Short mmCIF file of C-alpha atoms in Angstrom, two decimals:
data_model
loop_
_atom_site.label_atom_id
_atom_site.label_comp_id
_atom_site.label_asym_id
_atom_site.label_seq_id
_atom_site.Cartn_x
_atom_site.Cartn_y
_atom_site.Cartn_z
CA UNK A 1 0.00 0.00 0.00
CA UNK A 2 2.78 2.42 0.92
CA UNK A 3 4.75 1.59 -2.22
CA UNK A 4 1.68 2.17 -4.39
CA UNK A 5 0.96 5.49 -2.68
CA UNK A 6 4.56 6.56 -3.23
CA UNK A 7 4.29 5.63 -6.92
CA UNK A 8 1.10 7.66 -7.35
CA UNK A 9 2.63 10.66 -5.56
CA UNK A 10 5.83 10.44 -7.63
CA UNK A 11 3.85 10.15 -10.87
CA UNK A 12 1.78 13.25 -10.07
CA UNK A 13 4.87 15.28 -9.13
CA UNK A 14 6.72 14.24 -12.30
CA UNK A 15 3.90 14.04 -14.86
CA UNK A 16 4.20 10.29 -15.37
CA UNK A 17 1.53 7.74 -16.16
CA UNK A 18 1.20 4.91 -13.67
CA UNK A 19 -0.79 1.72 -14.03
CA UNK A 20 -1.03 -0.54 -11.00
CA UNK A 21 -1.71 -4.27 -10.88
CA UNK A 22 -2.82 -5.38 -7.40
CA UNK A 23 -2.81 -9.17 -7.14
CA UNK A 24 -4.68 -11.11 -4.51
CA UNK A 25 -3.02 -14.00 -2.71
CA UNK A 26 -0.43 -15.19 -5.22
CA UNK A 27 0.11 -18.95 -5.48
CA UNK A 28 2.64 -20.97 -7.41
CA UNK A 29 6.35 -21.78 -7.31
CA UNK A 30 8.50 -19.42 -5.27
CA UNK A 31 11.12 -17.71 -7.41
CA UNK A 32 12.86 -15.32 -4.98
CA UNK A 33 15.10 -16.75 -2.25
CA UNK A 34 12.72 -15.66 0.52
CA UNK A 35 9.03 -16.29 1.08
CA UNK A 36 6.49 -13.64 0.20
CA UNK A 37 3.37 -12.98 2.29
CA UNK A 38 1.21 -15.31 0.18
CA UNK A 39 3.55 -18.25 0.47
CA UNK A 40 4.10 -17.62 4.18
CA UNK A 41 0.38 -18.22 4.74
CA UNK A 42 0.65 -21.57 2.96
CA UNK A 43 3.79 -22.58 4.86
CA UNK A 44 2.13 -21.74 8.19
CA UNK A 45 -0.74 -24.09 7.32
CA UNK A 46 1.68 -26.86 6.39
CA UNK A 47 3.42 -26.35 9.73
CA UNK A 48 0.11 -26.93 11.53
CA UNK A 49 -0.98 -23.37 12.32
CA UNK A 50 -4.43 -23.49 13.94
CA UNK A 51 -5.24 -19.77 13.66
CA UNK A 52 -8.75 -19.45 12.19
CA UNK A 53 -10.48 -16.73 10.23
CA UNK A 54 -14.24 -17.24 10.44
CA UNK A 55 -15.35 -14.58 7.97
CA UNK A 56 -12.22 -14.28 5.84
CA UNK A 57 -12.38 -14.51 2.07
CA UNK A 58 -9.33 -14.34 -0.10
CA UNK A 59 -8.73 -13.59 -3.76
CA UNK A 60 -6.41 -16.19 -5.22
CA UNK A 61 -4.33 -15.89 -8.38
CA UNK A 62 -1.53 -17.90 -9.98
CA UNK A 63 1.81 -16.13 -10.33
CA UNK A 64 1.80 -16.63 -14.13
CA UNK A 65 -1.50 -14.73 -14.36
CA UNK A 66 0.02 -11.86 -12.37
CA UNK A 67 2.96 -11.75 -14.78
CA UNK A 68 0.59 -11.77 -17.77
CA UNK A 69 -1.50 -8.97 -16.24
CA UNK A 70 1.62 -6.81 -15.94
CA UNK A 71 2.50 -7.48 -19.58
CA UNK A 72 -1.04 -6.66 -20.74
CA UNK A 73 -1.23 -3.30 -18.95
CA UNK A 74 2.30 -2.45 -20.11
CA UNK A 75 1.51 -3.18 -23.76
CA UNK A 76 -1.89 -1.45 -23.73
CA UNK A 77 -1.27 2.29 -24.16
CA UNK A 78 -4.82 3.05 -23.00
CA UNK A 79 -4.45 1.17 -19.70
CA UNK A 80 -4.70 3.43 -16.68
CA UNK A 81 -5.47 3.37 -12.98
CA UNK A 82 -5.65 0.40 -10.68
CA UNK A 83 -6.36 -3.19 -11.68
CA UNK A 84 -7.17 -6.13 -9.44
CA UNK A 85 -5.71 -9.45 -10.50
CA UNK A 86 -7.70 -12.32 -8.97
CA UNK A 87 -8.79 -15.64 -10.46
CA UNK A 88 -11.22 -16.71 -7.75
CA UNK A 89 -12.57 -15.69 -4.36
CA UNK A 90 -12.39 -18.43 -1.76
CA UNK A 91 -13.37 -18.69 1.89
CA UNK A 92 -10.35 -19.32 4.09
CA UNK A 93 -11.86 -22.62 5.29
CA UNK A 94 -12.16 -23.83 1.69
CA UNK A 95 -8.57 -22.82 1.05
CA UNK A 96 -7.41 -24.78 4.12
CA UNK A 97 -9.43 -27.82 3.01
CA UNK A 98 -7.83 -27.69 -0.45
CA UNK A 99 -4.33 -27.41 1.04
CA UNK A 100 -5.08 -30.43 3.26
CA UNK A 101 -6.27 -32.37 0.20
CA UNK A 102 -3.22 -31.44 -1.88
CA UNK A 103 -0.72 -32.14 0.90
CA UNK A 104 -2.04 -35.11 2.91
CA UNK A 105 1.45 -35.83 4.29
CA UNK A 106 1.24 -32.61 6.35
CA UNK A 107 -0.82 -32.09 9.48
CA UNK A 108 -3.04 -29.31 8.12
CA UNK A 109 -5.64 -28.41 10.77
#
């Protein structure tokens, strides 16, 4: 949020166009050497975290779709403003159930 605000402020001060892609919870292989916030949530589940979120819904998106969204707004000269990049909205409980199904060797609560 702070980085996006700084980008908008900088663009206004310098007369630049900015287009923002805001992804939801990004899933897929981890490329950087450290975990991002999305992957940390998954790792915590695999480690047996029992924290619950009763009324929590999350927007999920695959990392390749986020990359494609960035390419599309970059190549489209008429693109402007803020864009959400989400494939599906899922309740946290459904997400946990899917993780448990995909990784039965872990003690997912």
